[in-house]
CSV table of C-alpha atoms and ligand atoms in Angstrom, one decimal:
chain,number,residue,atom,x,y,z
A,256,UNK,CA,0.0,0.0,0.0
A,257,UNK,CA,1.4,3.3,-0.7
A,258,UNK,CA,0.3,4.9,2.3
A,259,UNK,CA,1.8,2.1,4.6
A,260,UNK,CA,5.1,3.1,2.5
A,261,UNK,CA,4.4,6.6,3.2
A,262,UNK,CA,4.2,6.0,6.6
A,263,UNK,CA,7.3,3.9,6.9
A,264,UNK,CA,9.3,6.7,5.1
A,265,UNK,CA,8.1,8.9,7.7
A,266,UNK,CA,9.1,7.0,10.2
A,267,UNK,CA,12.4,6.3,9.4
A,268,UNK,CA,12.7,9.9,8.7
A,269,UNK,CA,11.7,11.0,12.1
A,270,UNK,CA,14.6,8.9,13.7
A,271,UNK,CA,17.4,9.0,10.9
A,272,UNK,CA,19.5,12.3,11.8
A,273,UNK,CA,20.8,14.9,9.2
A,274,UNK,CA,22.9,17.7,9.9
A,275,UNK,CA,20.9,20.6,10.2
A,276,UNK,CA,21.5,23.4,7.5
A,277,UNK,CA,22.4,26.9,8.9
A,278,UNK,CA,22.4,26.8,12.8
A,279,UNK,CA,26.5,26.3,12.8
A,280,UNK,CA,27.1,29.1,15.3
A,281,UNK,CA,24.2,27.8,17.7
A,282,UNK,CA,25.4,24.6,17.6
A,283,UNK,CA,28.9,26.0,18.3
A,284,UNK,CA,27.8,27.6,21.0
A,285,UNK,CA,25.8,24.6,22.6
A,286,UNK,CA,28.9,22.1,22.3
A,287,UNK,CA,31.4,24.7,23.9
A,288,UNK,CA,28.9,25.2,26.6
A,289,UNK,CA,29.3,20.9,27.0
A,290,UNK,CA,33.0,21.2,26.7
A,291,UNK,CA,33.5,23.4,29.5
A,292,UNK,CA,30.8,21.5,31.7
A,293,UNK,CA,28.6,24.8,32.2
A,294,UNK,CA,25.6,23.4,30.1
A,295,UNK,CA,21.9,24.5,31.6
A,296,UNK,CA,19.9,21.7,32.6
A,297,UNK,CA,17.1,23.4,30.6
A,298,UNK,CA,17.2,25.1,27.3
A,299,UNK,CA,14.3,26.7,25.4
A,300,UNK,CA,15.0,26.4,21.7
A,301,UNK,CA,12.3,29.7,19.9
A,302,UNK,CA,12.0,31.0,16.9
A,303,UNK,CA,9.6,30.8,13.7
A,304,UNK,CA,8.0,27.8,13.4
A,305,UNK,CA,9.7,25.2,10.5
A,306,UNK,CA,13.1,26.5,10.7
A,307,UNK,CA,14.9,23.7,12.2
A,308,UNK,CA,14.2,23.9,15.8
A,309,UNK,CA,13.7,20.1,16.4
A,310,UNK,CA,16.0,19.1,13.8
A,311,UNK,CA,18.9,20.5,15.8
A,312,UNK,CA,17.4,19.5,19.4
A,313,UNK,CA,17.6,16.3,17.9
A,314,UNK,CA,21.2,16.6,16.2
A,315,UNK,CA,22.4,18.1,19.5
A,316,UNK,CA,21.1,15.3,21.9
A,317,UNK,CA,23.0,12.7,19.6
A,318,UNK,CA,25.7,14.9,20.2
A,319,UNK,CA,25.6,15.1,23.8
A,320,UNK,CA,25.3,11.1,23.8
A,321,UNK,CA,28.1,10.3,21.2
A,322,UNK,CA,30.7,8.3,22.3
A,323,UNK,CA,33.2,10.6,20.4
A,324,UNK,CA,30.6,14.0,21.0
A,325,UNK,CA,31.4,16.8,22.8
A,326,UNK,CA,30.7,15.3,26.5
A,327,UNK,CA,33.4,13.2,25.7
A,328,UNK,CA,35.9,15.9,25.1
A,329,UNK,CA,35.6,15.4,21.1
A,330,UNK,CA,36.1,18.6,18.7
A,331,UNK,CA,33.2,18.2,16.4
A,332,UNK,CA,30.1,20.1,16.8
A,333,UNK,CA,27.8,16.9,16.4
A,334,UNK,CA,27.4,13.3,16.5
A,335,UNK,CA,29.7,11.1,14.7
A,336,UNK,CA,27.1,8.6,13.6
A,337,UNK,CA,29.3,5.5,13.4
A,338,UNK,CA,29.4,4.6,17.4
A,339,UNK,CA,27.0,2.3,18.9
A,340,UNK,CA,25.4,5.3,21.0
A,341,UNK,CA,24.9,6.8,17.2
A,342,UNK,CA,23.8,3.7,15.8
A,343,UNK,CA,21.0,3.2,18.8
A,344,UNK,CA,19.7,7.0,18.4
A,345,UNK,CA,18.9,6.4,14.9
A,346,UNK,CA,17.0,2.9,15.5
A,347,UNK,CA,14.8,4.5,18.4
A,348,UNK,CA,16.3,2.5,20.8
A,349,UNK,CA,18.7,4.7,23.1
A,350,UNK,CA,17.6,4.6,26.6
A,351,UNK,CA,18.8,8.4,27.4
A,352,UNK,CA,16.7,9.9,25.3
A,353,UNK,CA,12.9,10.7,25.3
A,354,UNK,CA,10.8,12.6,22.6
A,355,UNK,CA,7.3,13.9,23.6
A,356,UNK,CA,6.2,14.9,20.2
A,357,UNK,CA,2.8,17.4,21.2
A,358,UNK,CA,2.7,18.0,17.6
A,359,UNK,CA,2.2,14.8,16.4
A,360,UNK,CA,0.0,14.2,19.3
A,361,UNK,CA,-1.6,16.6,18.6
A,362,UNK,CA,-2.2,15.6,15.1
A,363,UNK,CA,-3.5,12.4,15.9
A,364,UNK,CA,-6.4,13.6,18.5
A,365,UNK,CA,-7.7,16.6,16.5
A,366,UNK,CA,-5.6,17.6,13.5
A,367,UNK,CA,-8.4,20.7,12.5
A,368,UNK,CA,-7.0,22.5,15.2
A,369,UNK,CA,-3.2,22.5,14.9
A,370,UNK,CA,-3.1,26.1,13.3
A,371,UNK,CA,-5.6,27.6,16.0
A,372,UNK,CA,-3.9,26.6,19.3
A,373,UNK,CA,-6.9,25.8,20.6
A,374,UNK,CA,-6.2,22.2,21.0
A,375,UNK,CA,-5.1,20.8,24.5
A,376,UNK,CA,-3.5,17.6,24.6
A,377,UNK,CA,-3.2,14.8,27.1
A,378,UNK,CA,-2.1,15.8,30.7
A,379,UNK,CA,0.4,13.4,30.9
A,380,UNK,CA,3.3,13.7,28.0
A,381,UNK,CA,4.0,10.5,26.8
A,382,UNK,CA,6.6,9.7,24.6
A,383,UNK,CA,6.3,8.4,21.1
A,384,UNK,CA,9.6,6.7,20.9
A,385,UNK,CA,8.8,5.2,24.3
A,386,UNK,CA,5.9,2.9,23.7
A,387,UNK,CA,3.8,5.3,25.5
A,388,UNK,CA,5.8,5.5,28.8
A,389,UNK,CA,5.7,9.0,30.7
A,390,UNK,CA,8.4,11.4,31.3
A,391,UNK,CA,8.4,10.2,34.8
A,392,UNK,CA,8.8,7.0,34.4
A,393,UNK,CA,12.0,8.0,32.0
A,394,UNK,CA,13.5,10.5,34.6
A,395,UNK,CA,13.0,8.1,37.3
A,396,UNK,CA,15.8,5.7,35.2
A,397,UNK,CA,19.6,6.0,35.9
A,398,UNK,CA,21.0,7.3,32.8
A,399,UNK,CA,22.4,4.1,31.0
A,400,UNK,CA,25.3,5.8,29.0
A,401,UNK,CA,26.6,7.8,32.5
A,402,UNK,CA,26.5,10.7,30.4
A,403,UNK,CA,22.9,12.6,30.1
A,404,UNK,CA,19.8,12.1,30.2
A,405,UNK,CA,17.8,14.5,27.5
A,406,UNK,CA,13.9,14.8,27.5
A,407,UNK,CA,12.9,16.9,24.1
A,408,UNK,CA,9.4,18.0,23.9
A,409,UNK,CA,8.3,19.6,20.2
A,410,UNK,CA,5.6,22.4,20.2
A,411,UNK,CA,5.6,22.5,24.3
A,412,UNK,CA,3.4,25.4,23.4
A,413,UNK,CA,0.5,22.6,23.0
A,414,UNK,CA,1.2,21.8,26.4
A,415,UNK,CA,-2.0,22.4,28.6
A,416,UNK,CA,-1.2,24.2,32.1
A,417,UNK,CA,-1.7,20.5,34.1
A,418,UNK,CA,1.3,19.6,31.8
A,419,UNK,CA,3.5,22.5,32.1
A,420,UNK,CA,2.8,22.3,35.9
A,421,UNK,CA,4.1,18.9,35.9
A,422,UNK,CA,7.0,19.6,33.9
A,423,UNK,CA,7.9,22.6,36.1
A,424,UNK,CA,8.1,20.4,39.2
A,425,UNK,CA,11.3,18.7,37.5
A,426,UNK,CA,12.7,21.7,36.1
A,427,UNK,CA,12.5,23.5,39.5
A,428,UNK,CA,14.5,20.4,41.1
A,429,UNK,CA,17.1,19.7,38.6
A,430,UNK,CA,17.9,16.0,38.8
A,431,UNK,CA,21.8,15.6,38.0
A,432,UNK,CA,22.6,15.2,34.4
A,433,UNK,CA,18.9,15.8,33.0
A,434,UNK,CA,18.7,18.1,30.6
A,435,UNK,CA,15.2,19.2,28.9
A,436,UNK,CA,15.0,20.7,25.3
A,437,UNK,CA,11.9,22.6,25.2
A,438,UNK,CA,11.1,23.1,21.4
A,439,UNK,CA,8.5,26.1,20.6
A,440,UNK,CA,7.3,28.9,17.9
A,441,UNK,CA,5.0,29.9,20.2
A,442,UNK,CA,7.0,30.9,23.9
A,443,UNK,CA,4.0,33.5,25.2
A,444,UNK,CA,1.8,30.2,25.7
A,445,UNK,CA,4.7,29.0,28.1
A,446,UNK,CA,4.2,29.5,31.5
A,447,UNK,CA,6.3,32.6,32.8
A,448,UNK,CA,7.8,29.9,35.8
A,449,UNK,CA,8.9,28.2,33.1
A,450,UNK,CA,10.8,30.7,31.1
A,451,UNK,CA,12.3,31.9,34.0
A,452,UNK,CA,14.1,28.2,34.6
A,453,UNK,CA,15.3,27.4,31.2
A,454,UNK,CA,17.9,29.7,29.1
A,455,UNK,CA,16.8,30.8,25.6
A,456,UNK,CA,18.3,29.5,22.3
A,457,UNK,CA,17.1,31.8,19.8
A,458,UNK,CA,16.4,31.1,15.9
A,459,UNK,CA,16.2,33.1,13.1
A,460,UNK,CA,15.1,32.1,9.8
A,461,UNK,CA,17.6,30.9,7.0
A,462,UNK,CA,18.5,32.7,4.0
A,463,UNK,CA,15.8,32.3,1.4
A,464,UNK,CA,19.0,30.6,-0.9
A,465,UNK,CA,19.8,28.0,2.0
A,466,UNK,CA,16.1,27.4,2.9
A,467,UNK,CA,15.8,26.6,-1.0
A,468,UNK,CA,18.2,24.5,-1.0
A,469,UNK,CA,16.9,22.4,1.7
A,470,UNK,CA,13.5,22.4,-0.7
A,471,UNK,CA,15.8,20.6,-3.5
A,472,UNK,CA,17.4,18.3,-1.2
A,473,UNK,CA,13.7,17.0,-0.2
A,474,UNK,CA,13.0,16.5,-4.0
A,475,UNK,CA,11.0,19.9,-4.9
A,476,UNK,CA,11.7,21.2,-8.4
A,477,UNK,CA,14.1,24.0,-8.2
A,478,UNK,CA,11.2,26.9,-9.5
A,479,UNK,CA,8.6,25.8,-6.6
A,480,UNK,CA,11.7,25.3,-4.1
A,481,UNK,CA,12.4,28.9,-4.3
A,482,UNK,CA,9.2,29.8,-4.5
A,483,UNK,CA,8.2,28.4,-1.3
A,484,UNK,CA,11.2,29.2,0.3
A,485,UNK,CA,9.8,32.9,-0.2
A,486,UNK,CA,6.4,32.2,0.9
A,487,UNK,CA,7.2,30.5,3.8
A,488,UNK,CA,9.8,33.3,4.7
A,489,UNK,CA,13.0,30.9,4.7
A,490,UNK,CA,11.4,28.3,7.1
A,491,UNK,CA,11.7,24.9,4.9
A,492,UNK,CA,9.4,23.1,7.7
A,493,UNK,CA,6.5,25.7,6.7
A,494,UNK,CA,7.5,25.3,2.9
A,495,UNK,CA,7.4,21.8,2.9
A,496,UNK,CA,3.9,22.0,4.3
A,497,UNK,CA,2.6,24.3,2.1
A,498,UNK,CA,4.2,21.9,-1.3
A,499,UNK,CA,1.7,18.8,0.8
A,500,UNK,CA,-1.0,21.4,0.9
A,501,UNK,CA,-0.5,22.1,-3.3
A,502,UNK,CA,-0.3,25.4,-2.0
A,503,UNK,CA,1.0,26.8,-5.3
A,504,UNK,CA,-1.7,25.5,-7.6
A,505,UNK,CA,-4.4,26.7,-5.2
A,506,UNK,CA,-2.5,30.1,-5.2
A,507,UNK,CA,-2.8,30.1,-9.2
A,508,UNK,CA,-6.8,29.1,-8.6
A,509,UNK,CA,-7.1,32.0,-6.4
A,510,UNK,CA,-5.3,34.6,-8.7
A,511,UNK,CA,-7.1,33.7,-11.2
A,512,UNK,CA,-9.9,35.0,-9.3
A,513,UNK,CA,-7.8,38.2,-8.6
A,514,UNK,CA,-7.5,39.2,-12.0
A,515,UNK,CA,-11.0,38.4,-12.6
A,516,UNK,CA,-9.9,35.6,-15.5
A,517,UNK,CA,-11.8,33.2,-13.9
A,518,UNK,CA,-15.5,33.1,-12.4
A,519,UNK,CA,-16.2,32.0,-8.7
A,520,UNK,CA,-18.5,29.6,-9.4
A,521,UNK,CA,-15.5,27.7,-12.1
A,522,UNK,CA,-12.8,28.8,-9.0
A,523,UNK,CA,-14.6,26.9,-6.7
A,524,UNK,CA,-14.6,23.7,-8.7
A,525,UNK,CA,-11.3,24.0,-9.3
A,526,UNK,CA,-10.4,24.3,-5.9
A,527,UNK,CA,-12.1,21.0,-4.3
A,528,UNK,CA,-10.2,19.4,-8.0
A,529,UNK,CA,-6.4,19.8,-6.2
A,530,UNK,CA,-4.6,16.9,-5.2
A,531,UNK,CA,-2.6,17.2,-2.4
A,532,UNK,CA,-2.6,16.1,1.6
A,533,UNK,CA,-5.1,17.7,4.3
A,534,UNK,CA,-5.4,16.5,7.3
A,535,UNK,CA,-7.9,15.9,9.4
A,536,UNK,CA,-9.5,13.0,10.9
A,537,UNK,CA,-13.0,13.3,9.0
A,538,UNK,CA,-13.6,14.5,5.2
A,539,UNK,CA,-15.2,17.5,6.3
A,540,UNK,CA,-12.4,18.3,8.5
A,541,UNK,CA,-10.0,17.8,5.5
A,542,UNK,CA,-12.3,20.1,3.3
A,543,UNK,CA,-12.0,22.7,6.0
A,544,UNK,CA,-8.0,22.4,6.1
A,545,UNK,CA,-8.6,22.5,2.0
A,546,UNK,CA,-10.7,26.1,2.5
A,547,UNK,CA,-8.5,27.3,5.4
A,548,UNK,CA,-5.1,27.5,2.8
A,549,UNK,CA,-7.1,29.1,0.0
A,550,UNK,CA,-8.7,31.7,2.9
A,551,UNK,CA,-5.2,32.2,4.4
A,552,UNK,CA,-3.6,32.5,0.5
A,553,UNK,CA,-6.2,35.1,-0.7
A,554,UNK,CA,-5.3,37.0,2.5
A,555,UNK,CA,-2.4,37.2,1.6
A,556,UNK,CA,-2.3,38.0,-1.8
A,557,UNK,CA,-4.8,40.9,-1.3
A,558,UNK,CA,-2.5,42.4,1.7
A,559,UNK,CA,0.3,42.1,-0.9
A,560,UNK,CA,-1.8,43.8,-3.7
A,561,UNK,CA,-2.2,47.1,-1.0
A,562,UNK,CA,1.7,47.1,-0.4
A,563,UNK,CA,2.3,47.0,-4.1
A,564,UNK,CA,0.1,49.7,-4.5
A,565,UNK,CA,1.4,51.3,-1.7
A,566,UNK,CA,4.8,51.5,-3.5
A,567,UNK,CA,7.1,48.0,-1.8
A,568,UNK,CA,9.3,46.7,-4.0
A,569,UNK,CA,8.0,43.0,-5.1
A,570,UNK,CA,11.3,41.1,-4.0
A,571,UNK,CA,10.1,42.2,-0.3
A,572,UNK,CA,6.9,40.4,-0.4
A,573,UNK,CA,6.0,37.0,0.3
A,574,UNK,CA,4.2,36.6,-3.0
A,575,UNK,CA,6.1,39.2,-4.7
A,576,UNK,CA,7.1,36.2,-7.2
A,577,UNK,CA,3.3,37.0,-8.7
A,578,UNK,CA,3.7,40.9,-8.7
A,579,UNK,CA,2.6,41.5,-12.3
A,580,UNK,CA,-0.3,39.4,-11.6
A,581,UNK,CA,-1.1,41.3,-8.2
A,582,UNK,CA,-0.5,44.7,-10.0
A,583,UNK,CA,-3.0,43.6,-12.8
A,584,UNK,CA,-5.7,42.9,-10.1
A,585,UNK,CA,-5.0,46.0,-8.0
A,586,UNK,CA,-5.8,47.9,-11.5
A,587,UNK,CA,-9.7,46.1,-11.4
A,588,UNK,CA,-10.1,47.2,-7.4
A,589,UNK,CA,-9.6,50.2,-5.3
A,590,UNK,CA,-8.4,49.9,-2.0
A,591,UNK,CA,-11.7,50.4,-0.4
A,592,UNK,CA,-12.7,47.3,-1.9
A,593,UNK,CA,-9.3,45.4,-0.9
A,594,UNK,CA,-10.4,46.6,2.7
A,595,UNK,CA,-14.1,45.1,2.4
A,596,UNK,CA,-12.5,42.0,1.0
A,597,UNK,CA,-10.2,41.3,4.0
A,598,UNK,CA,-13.3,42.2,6.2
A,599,UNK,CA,-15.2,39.6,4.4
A,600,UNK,CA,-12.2,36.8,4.2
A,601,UNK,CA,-11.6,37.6,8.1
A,602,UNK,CA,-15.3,36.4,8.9
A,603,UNK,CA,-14.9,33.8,6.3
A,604,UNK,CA,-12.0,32.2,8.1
A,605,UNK,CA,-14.3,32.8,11.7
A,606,UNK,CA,-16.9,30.7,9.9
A,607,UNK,CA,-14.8,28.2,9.1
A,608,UNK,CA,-13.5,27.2,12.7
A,609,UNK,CA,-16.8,27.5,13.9
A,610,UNK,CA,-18.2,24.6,12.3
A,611,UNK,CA,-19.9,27.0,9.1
A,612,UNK,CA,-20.1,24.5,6.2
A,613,UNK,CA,-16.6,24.7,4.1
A,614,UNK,CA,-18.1,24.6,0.9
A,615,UNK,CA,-20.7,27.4,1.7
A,616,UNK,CA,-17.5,29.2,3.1
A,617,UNK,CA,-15.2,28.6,-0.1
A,618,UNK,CA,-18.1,30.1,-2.5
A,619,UNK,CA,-18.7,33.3,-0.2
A,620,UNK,CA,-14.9,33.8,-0.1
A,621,UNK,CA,-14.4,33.4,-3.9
A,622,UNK,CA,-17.5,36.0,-4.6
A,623,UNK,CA,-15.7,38.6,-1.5
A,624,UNK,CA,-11.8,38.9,-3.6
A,625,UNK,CA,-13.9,38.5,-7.4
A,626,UNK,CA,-13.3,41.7,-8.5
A,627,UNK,CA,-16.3,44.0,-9.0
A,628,UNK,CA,-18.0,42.7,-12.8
A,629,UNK,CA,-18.4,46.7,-13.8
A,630,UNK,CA,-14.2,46.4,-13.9
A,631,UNK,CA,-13.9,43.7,-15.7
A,632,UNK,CA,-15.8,44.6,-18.1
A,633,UNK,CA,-14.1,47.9,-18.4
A,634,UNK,CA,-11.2,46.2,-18.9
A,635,UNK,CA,-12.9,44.9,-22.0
B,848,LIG,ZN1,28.7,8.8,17.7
């Protein structure tokens, strides 16, 4: 079955490690922090979502429990992959490490709320690589390699406050050799206590050439690699989500709209027509992922339309890659009418989370950014 293949590529993906692209200095930093054995027992990796974050808790941890890594005195800012503590890390079996993955969690309870932080998840994190043991079962082990024992928890943002309560307990009383990797895009949903106990890592996007890059490695065609690279604002993890999403030929149905070549009703048809992967547990739940991109995509391209207008230059815009397009549609609309539009779209996206029929949502959306028929047909 290719979805069981699918899967199976995931999963070896999620434990094989590859050197994160672009966070050389951070990860400078971290292994000269191990070197000279003033390491926190708590570090909060932030910054913009899908720019490596995990990637490098990951790649850091491996590090950590290396046989030839920087806790034992070696010079290389990584793991070398070739010892047995490398070889276990990568089958999922090393006993000093312990991923709670809230996002994937998260995904598998109630995916239609990923983007809208609404979702809460279990109060007790339990780790996938773990077989479903807690994070209290794994601290209360002796650490097996005598070096660390590393606890990584993605999107700790998901955390509910039971959760971050529970964690806070262990980061307030710092077993020996435990060190937590709290990974999150989101810090203001953190609890303040537990800011105050773990030392910030900061993030910063890649360059939009390096983030490309990354695209191309995962097997995007050069064109949409950059493209997405720009949309996504140099975070590949965000990119990569949009290519599942067919983001791209959605953006082309939704231009279409724009410059008032194609009708609503033909949009709409077109829209439910792309392939690609949206989640969600039930079909109407994917068709409401499905809406969501186009609602967040029009937004976007009519906020880009005003700054065009407004006189900024098209290489400093997310979808400045479609500028003569944009500056074709801001010719059939005046910015009043932008304005109404993103009035509309904004309720239009309301609708959507609360429960409104996608399809009913999608047509009302489509008929808000059409431009008005009168300019069209001036247009001739
Ligand atoms: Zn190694």
């Amino acid at each position: 079955m290719a979805t069981d293949r699918r899967a199976r590529a995931a999963a070896e993906q999620e434990l094989a490690l590859t050197a994160p692209l672009g966070h050389d200095a951070l990860l400078a930093g971290l292994c000269a922090s191990v070197r000279a054995g003033r390491l926190a027992h708590a570090l909060e990796f932030v910054g913009p979502a899908g720019v490596g974050k995990f990637l490098v808790a990951r790649w850091f941890a491996a590090a950590l429990l290396c046989d030839r890594g920087p806790a034992r005195g070696g010079l290389h800012d990584g793991p070398c992959l070739e010892c047995g503590a490398c070889k276990r890390f990568q089958a999922g079996s090393h006993a000093d490490v312990f991923v709670v993955d809230v996002r994937q969690e998260a995904e598998k309870e109630r995916s239609e709320q990923l983007r809208i932080g609404r979702f809460v998840p279990r109060e007790e994190a339990r780790s996938t690589y773990w077989g479903g043991a807690t994070v209290e079962d794994f601290l209360g082990l002796r650490a097996a390699s005598g070096l660390w024992r590393i606890v990584i928890v993605r999107e700790a943002e998901r955390m509910n406050s039971e959760a971050q309560n529970a964690m806070l307990k262990s980061l307030e009383e710092p077993a020996p050799n435990v060190l937590w990797i709290l990974e999150t895009s989101e810090p203001h949903e953190l609890l303040p206590t537990i800011h105050s106990r773990a030392i910030a890592v900061r993030f910063e996007a890649l360059a939009l050439e390096l983030a490309a890059e990354i695209l191309a490695r995962a097997e995007l065609e050069p064109a949409a690699a950059r493209e997405l690279a720009r949309w996504a604002g140099g975070a590949p993890g965000v990119a990569l989500e949009l290519a599942a999403q067919a983001a791209l030929e959605l953006r082309a149905v939704t231009l279409a709209v724009l410059v008032g070549e194609a009708p609503s009703t033909t949009a709409a048809a077109a829209v439910w027509a792309v392939e690609g992967e949206f989640v969600g547990k039930t079909e109407r739940a994917q068709q409401r992922t499905r809406v969501r991109r186009v609602l967040d995509t029009a937004l976007e391209l009519v906020r880009d339309r005003e700054r065009l207008r407004a006189g900024l230059a098209p290489a400093e815009l997310p979808h400045g890659g479609v500028a003569a397009e944009l500056a074709r549609a801001a010719a059939l609309a005046t910015r009043g009418e932008s304005r109404r539009a993103l009035h509309t779209l904004l309720g239009c996206r309301s609708d959507l989370e609360s429960n409104v029929d996608p399809q009913t949502v999608l047509e009302r959306a489509l008929l808000a950014f059409a431009p008005p028929p009168a300019a069209v047909r001036a247009r001739g």
